[in-house]
Coordinates of C-alpha atoms in Angstrom, one line a residue:
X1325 CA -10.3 9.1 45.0
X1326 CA -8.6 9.1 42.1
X1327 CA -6.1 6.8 39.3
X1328 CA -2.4 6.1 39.7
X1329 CA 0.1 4.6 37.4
X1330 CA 3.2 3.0 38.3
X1331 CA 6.4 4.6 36.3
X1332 CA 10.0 3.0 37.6
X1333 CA 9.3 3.0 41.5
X1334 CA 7.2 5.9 41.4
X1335 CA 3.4 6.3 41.3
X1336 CA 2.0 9.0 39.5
X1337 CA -1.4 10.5 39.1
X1338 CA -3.4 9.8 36.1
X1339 CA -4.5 12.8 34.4
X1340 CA -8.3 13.3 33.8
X1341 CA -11.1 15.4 32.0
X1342 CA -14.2 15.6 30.9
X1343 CA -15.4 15.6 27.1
X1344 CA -18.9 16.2 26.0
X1345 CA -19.4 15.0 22.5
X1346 CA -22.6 15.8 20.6
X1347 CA -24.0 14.0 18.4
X1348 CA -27.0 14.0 15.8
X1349 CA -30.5 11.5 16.6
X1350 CA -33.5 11.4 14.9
X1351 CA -35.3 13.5 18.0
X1352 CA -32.5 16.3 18.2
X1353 CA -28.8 17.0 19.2
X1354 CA -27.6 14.7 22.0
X1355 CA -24.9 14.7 24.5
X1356 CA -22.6 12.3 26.3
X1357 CA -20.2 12.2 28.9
X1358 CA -17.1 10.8 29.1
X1359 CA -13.5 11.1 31.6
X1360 CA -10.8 10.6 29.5
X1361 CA -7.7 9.8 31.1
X1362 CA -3.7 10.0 30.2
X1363 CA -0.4 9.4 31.7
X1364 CA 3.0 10.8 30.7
X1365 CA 2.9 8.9 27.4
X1366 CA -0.8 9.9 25.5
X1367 CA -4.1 9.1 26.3
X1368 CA -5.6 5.9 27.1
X1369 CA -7.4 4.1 24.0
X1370 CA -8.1 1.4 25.1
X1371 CA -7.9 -1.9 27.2
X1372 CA -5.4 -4.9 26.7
X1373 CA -6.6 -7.6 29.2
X1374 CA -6.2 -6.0 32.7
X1375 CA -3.8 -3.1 31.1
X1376 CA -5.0 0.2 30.3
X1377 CA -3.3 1.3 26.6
X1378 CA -1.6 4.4 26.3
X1379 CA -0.6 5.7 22.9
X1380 CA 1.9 8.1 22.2
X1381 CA 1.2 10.3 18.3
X1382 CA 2.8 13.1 16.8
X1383 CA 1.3 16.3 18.1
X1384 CA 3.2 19.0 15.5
X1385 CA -0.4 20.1 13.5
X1386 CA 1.2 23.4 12.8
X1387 CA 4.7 22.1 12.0
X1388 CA 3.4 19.4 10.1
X1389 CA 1.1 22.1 8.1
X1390 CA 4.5 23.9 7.4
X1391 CA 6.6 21.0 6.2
X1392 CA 3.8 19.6 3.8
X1393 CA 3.5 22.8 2.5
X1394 CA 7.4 24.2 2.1
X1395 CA 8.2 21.2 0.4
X1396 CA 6.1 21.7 -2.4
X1397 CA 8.0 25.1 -2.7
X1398 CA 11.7 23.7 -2.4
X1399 CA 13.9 24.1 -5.7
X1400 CA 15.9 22.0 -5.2
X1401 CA 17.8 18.5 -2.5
X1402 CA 19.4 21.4 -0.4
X1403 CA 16.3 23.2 0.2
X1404 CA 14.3 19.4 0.6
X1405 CA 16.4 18.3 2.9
X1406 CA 16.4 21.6 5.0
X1407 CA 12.7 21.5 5.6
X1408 CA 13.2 17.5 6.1
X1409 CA 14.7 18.8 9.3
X1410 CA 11.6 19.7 10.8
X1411 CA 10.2 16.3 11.1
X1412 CA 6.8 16.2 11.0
X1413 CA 6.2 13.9 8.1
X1414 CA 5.2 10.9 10.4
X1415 CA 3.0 8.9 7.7
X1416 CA 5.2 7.9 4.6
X1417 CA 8.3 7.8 3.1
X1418 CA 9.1 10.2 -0.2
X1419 CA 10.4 9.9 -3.3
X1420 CA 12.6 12.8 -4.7
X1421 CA 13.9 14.1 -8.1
X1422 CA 15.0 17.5 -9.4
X1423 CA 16.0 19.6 -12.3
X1424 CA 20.2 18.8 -11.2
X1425 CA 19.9 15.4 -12.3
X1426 CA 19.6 14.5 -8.0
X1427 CA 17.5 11.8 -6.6
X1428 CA 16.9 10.3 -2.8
X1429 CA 14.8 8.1 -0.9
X1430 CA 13.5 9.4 2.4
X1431 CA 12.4 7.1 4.8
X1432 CA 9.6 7.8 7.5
X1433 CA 10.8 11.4 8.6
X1434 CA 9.4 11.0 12.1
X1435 CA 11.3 7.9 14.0
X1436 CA 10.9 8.0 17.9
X1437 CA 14.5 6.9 19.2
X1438 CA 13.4 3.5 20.7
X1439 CA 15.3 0.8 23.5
X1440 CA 15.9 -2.2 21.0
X1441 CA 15.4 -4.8 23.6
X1442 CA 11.7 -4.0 23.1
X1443 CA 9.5 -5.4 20.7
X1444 CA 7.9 -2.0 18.9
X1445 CA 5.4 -4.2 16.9
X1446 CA 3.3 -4.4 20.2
X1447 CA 2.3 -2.5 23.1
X1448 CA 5.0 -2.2 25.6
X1449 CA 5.1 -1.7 29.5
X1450 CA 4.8 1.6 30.1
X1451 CA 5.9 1.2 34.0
X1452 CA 9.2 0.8 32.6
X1453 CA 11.1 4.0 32.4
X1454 CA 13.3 2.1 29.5
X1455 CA 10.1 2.5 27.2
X1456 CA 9.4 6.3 27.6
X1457 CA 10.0 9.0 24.8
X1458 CA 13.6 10.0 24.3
X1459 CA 13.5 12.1 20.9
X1460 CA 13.7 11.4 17.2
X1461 CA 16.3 9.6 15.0
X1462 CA 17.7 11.9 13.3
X1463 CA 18.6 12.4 9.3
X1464 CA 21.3 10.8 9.4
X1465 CA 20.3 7.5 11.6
X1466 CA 17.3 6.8 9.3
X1467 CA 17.4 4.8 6.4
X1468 CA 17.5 7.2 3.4
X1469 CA 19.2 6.7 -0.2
X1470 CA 20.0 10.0 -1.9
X1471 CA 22.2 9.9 -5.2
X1472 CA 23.1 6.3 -5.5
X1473 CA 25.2 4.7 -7.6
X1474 CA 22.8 3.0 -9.8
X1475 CA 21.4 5.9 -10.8
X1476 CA 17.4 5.3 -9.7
X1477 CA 15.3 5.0 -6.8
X1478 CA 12.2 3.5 -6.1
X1479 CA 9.5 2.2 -3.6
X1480 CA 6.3 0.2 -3.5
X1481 CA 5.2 0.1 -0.3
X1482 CA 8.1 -2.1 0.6
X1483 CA 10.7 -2.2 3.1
X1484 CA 13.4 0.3 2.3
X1485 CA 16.3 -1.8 2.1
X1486 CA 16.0 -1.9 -1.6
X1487 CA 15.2 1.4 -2.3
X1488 CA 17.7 1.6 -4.4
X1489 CA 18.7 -2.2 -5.3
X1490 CA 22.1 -3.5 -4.1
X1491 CA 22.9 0.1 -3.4
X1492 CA 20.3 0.9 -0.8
X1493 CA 20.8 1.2 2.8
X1494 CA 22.2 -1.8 4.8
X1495 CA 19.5 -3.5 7.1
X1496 CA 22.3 -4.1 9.8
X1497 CA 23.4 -0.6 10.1
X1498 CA 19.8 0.5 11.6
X1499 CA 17.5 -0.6 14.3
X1500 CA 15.5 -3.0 13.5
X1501 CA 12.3 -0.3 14.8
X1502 CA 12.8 1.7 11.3
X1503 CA 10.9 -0.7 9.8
X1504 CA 8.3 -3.9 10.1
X1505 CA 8.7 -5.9 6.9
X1506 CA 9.6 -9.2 7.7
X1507 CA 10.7 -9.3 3.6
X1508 CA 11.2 -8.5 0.6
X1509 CA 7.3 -7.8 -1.1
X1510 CA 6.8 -9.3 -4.1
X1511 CA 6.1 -5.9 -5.6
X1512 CA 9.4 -4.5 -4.5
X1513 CA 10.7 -8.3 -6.4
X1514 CA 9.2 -7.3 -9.3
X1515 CA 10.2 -3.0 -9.5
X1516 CA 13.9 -4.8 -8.8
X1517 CA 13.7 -6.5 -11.7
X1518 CA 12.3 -4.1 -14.4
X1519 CA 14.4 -1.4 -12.7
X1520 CA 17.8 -3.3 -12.7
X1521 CA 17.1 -4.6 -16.7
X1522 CA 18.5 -0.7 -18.2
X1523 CA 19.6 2.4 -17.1
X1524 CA 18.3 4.3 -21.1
X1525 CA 15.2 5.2 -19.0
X1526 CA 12.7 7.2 -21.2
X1527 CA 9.1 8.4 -20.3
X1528 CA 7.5 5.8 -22.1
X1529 CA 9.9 3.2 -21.4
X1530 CA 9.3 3.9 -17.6
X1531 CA 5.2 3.6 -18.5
X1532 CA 5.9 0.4 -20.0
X1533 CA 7.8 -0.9 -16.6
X1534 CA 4.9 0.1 -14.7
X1535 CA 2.4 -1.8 -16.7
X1536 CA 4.7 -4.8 -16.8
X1537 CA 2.9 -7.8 -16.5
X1538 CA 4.6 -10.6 -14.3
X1539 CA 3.0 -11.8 -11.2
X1540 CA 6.2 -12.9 -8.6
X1541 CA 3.9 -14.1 -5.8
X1542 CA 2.7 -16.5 -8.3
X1543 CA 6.2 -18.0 -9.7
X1544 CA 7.4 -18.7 -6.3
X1545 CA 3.9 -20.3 -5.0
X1546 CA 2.5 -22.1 -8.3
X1547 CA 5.8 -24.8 -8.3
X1548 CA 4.2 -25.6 -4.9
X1549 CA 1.0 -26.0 -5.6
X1550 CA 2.4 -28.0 -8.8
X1551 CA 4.5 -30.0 -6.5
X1552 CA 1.7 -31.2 -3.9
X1553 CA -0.6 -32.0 -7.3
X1554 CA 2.2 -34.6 -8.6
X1555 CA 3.1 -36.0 -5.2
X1556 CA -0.6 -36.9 -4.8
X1557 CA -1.6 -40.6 -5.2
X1558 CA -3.0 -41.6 -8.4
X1559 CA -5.9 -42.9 -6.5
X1560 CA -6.7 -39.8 -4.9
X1561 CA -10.0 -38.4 -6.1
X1562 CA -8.9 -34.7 -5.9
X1563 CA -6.2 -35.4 -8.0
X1564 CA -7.9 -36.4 -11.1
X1565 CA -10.9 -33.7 -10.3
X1566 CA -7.9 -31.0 -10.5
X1567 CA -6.0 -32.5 -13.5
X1568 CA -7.2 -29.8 -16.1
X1569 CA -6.9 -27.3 -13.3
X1570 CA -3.1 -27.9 -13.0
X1571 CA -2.0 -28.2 -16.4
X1572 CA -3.8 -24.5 -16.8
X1573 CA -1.4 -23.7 -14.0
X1574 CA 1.7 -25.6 -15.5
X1575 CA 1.4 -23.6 -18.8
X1576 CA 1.3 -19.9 -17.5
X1577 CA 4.0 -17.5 -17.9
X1578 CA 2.7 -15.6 -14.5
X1579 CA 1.5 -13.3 -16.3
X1580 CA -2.1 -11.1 -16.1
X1581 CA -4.3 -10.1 -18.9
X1582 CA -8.1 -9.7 -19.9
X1583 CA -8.0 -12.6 -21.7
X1584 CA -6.4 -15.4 -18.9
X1585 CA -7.8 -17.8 -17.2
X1586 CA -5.3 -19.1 -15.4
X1587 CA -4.4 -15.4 -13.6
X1588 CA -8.4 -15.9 -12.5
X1589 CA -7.7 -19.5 -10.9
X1590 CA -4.9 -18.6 -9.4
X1591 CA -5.8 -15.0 -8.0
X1592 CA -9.3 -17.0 -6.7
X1593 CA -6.7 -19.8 -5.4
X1594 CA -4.0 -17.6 -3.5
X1595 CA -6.9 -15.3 -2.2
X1596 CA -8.6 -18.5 -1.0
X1597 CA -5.0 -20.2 0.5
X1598 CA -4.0 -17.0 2.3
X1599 CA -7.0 -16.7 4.0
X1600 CA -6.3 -20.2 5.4
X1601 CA -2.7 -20.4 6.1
X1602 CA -3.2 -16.5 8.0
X1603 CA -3.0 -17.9 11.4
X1604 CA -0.5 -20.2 11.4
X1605 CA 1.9 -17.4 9.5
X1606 CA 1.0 -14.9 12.1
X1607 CA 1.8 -17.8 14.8
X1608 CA 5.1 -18.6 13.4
X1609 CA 5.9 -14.9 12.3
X1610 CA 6.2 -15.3 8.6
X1611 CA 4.0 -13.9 5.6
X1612 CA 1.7 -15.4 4.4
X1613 CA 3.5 -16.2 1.1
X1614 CA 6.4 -17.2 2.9
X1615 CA 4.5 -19.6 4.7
X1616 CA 2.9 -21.1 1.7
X1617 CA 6.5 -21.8 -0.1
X1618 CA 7.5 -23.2 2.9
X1619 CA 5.0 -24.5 5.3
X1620 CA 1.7 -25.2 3.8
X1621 CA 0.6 -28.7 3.2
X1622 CA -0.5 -30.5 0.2
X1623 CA -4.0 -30.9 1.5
X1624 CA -4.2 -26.7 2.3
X1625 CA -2.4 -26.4 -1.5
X1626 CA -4.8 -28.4 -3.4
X1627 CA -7.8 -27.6 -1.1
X1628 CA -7.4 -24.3 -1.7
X1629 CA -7.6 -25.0 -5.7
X1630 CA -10.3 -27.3 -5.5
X1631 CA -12.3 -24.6 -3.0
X1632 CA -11.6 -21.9 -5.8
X1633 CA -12.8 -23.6 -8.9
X1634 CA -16.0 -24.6 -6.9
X1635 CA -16.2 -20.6 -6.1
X1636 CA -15.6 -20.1 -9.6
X1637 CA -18.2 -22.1 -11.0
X1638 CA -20.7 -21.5 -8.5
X1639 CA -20.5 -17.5 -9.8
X1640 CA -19.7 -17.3 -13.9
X1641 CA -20.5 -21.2 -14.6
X1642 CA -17.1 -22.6 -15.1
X1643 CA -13.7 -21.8 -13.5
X1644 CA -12.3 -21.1 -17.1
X1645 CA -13.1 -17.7 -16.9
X1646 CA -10.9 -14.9 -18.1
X1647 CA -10.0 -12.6 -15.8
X1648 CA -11.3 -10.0 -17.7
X1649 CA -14.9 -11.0 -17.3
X1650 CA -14.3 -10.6 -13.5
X1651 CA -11.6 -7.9 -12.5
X1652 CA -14.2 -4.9 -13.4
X1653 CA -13.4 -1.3 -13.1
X1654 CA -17.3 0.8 -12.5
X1655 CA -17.8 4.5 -11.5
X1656 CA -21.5 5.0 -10.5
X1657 CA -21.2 7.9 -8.2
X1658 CA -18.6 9.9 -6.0
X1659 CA -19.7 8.9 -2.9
X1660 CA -17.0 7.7 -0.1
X1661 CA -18.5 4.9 0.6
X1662 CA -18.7 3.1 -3.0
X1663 CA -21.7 1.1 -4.8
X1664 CA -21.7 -1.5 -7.5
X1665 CA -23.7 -3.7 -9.6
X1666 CA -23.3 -6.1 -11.9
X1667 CA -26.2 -4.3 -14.7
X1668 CA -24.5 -1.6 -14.4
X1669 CA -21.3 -0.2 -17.0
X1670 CA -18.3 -2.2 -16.2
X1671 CA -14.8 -2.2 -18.1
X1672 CA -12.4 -5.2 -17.8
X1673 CA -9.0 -4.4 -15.9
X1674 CA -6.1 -6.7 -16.4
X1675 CA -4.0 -6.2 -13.9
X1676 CA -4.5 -7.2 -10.5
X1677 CA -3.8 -6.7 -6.7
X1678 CA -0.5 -5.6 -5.5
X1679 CA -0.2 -8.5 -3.0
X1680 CA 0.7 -10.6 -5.9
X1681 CA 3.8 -8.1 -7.5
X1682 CA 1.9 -6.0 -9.9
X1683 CA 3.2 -2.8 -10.2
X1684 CA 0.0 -1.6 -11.5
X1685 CA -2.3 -2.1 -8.4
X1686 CA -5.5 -2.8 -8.4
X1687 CA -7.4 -4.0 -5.2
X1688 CA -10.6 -5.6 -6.2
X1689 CA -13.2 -8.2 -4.5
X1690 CA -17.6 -9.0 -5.0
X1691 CA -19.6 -6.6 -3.0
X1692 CA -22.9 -7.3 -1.7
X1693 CA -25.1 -8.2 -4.6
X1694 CA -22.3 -8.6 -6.5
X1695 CA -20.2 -12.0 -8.9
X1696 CA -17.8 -9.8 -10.5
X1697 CA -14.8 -8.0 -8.3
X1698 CA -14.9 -3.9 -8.7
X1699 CA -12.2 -2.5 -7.1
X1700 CA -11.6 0.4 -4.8
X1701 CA -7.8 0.5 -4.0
X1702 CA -4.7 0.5 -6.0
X1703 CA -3.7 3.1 -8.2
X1704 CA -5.6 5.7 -8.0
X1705 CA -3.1 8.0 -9.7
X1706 CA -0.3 7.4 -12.1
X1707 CA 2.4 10.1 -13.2
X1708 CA 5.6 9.9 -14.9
X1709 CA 7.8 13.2 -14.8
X1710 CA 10.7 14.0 -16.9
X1711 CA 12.7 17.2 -15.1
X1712 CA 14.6 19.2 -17.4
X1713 CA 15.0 22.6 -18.5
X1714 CA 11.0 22.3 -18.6
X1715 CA 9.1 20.0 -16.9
X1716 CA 7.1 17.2 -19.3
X1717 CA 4.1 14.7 -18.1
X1718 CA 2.3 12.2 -18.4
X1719 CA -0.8 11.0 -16.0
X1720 CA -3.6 9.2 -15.6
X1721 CA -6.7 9.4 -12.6
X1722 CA -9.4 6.7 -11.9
X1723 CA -12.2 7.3 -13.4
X1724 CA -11.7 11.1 -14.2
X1725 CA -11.4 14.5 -12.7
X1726 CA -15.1 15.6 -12.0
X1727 CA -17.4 14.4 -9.0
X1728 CA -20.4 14.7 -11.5
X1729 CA -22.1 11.9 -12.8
X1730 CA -22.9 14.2 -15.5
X1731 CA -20.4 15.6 -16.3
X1732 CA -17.8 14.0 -19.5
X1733 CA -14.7 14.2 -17.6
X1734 CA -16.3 11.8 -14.5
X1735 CA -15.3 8.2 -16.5
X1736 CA -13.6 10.0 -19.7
X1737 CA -10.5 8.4 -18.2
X1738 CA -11.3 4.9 -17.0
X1739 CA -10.2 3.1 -20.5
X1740 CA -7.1 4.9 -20.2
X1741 CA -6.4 3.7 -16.5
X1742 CA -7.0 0.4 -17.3
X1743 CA -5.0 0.3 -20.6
X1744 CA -2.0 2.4 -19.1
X1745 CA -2.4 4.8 -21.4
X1746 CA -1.6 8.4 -20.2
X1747 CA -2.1 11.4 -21.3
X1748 CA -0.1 14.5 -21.0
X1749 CA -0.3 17.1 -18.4
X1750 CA -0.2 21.0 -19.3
X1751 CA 1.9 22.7 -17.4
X1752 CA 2.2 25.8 -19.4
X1753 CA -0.5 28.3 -21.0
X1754 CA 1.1 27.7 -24.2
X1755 CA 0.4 23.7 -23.8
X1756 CA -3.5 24.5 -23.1
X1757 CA -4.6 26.3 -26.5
X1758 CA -6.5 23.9 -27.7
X1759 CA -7.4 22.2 -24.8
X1760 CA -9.1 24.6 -22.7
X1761 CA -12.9 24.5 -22.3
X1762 CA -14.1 27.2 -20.2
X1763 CA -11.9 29.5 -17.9
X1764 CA -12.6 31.1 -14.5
X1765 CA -11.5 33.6 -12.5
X1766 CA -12.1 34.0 -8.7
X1767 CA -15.3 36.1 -8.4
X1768 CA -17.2 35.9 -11.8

């Protein structure tokens, strides 16, 4: 009469309840039924063939509340790392700096201690008593940098073995569960590079590092691309149909800007090639970049091109348009779920996705009804910090800060997003005379 589940040699009743969710219809308020069951390791989510799935989250609300809150409040590392100790920060990694000159990477603060003859990326059997809860990693077993020798540290959504160049953490020294990059990203390639070039950082030096312009994904995939185009017979009929194509290609110095063409055919190219090579990657358990440097063929490598110019063409005319005319930045409304259109006020953005290495993010693609790309991911927020005896600034938001269409300050920013050019962030009353429009006090 009721569900078992097999743990080790045992079999153990499944837990169940009943939840009643109510929902909204156009006649009323309607209810449904459901039994939700769990075993020793969550709730079940869902099915995987003939298995039930269990999964097993963070349940710390309250400690979790704490921690995100203290931290703001900490003066300094010592006090950081004391509230580090409550892990509860299951989601990210951190970045640290303070007035005392010290500075730390902090991997994921919330590592289950895992068996590591299991593969984590997957479900695993839950029968098995091997694959049950055992407790955190602690500080000191997880990956973190604090105070290295170089002097910086840094991520980009990367894996954390460069956190801090040649003087992060060593890969082999942790289990291979702390982490699920396969590589180096070509974003972390790129910080690496700008970050190892001086050690004279300033605030607008830093800026200028973060708006750097090289594309890595594209100087380690274009020689391939370049390679299959020359190896092709002279006969071929896609050769000579691409010729102009690849001596675009040839010429480029990898970098973005409004004005480039060649950062439009090869974004459209890569974005059309990755698609493509995706499943043979994932089968052989590489990236998708990695697998295009290595494995793709001539006929996926120049396919893709010829598939990108014809996408091109069909949308602005020609595939010898800048990228600027494409990569658009628009802020109609402040809904969640965003709307665009080509009529409608656009400004040009020159950077481009982080898949390809650019620091400055910006994740853009056509929307229904739409030719141009607007983007909706990226940065959303850029700050650089100076620590000192007083704390100096300078940010920029998307857009701008109101919600209002209205309002002056809902696009008063957007120029400067896309330029990279901050502005400076008042900290102290004596830094807003001048600057303040209206003030408020709880109440009035």
């Amino acid at each position: 009469g009721r569900y078992y589940y097999r743990h080790g040699s045992e079999l153990l009743p499944m837990q169940a309840r009943t939840i009643t969710v109510l929902s909204k219809t156009a006649t009323g308020m309607a209810r449904k039924t459901f039994t939700a069951y769990s075993t020793q390791h969550g709730p079940i989510v869902r099915k995987l063939g003939d298995k039930w799935v269990s999964v097993s989250l963070m349940r710390k609300p309250i400690t979790a509340l704490i921690q995100s809150y203290s931290r703001t409040k900490a003066g300094d590392y010592a006090a950081f790392r004391k509230i580090m100790e409550l892990h509860s920060n299951a989601s990210n990694n951190t970045l640290f700096a303070d007035s005392k000159g010290n500075v730390a990477y902090l991997h994921s603060n919330y590592i289950p201690r895992r068996d590591t003859s299991f593969d984590w990326t997957v479900p695993v059997d839950g029968s098995n008593p091997a694959t049950s809860y055992r407790g955190l990693l602690s500080f000191d077993e997880t990956p973190n940098v604090v105070n290295p020798r170089n002097g910086w540290v840094f991520n980009s959504n990367n894996w954390p073995w460069s956190a801090a160049g040649e003087d992060g953490p060593q890969r082999w020294a942790y289990p291979r569960y702390v982490e699920t990059g396969v590589e180096e990203t070509p974003r972390g390639s790129h910080a690496l590079r700008v970050l190892g070039g001086s050690k004279a950082w300033t605030m607008s030096s830093l800026t200028a590092a973060a708006f750097d312009s090289y594309l890595p994904a594209f100087e380690r995939l274009i020689p391939r691309l370049l390679q299959a185009y020359d190896g092709a017979p002279s006969a071929d009929s896609l050769k000579a149909r691409l010729a102009e194509q690849a001596a675009t290609l040839r010429g480029w110095d990898f970098r973005w800007g409004v004005a480039s063409v060649p950062t439009t055919l090869a974004v459209y190219w890569g974005t059309h090639l990755l698609a493509r090579v995706a499943p043979a990657a994932l089968a052989r358990h590489l990236s998708p970049q990695t697998y295009i440097a290595q494995g793709a063929t001539p006929g996926e490598l120049l396919g893709a091109l010829a598939a990108a110019s014809d996408s091109l063409t069909a949308a602005f005319g020609t595939w010898k348009t800048p990228w600027g005319e494409i990569n658009r930045f628009q802020r109609l409304n402040d809904d969640i779920a965003p709307r665009f259109e080509d009529a409608g006020a656009s400004i040009p953005v020159p950077f481009t996705s982080g898949i390809w290495g650019s620091l400055a993010s910006f994740g853009a693609r056509p929307w229904p009804g739409t030719r141009k790309w607007y983007g909706t991911s990226g940065n959303s927020f850029v700050a650089v910090v100076e620590f000192g005896d007083s704390v100096r600034a300078m940010a920029v938001t998307a857009g701008g800060e109101s919600g209002q269409p209205g309002s002056p300050h809902f696009n008063d920013q957007a120029e400067r997003y896309a330029s990279g050019t901050l502005r400076d962030v008042y900290f102290y009353r004596a830094q807003l005379q001048g600057h303040t429009e209206r003030e408020y006090h709880p109440g009035e």
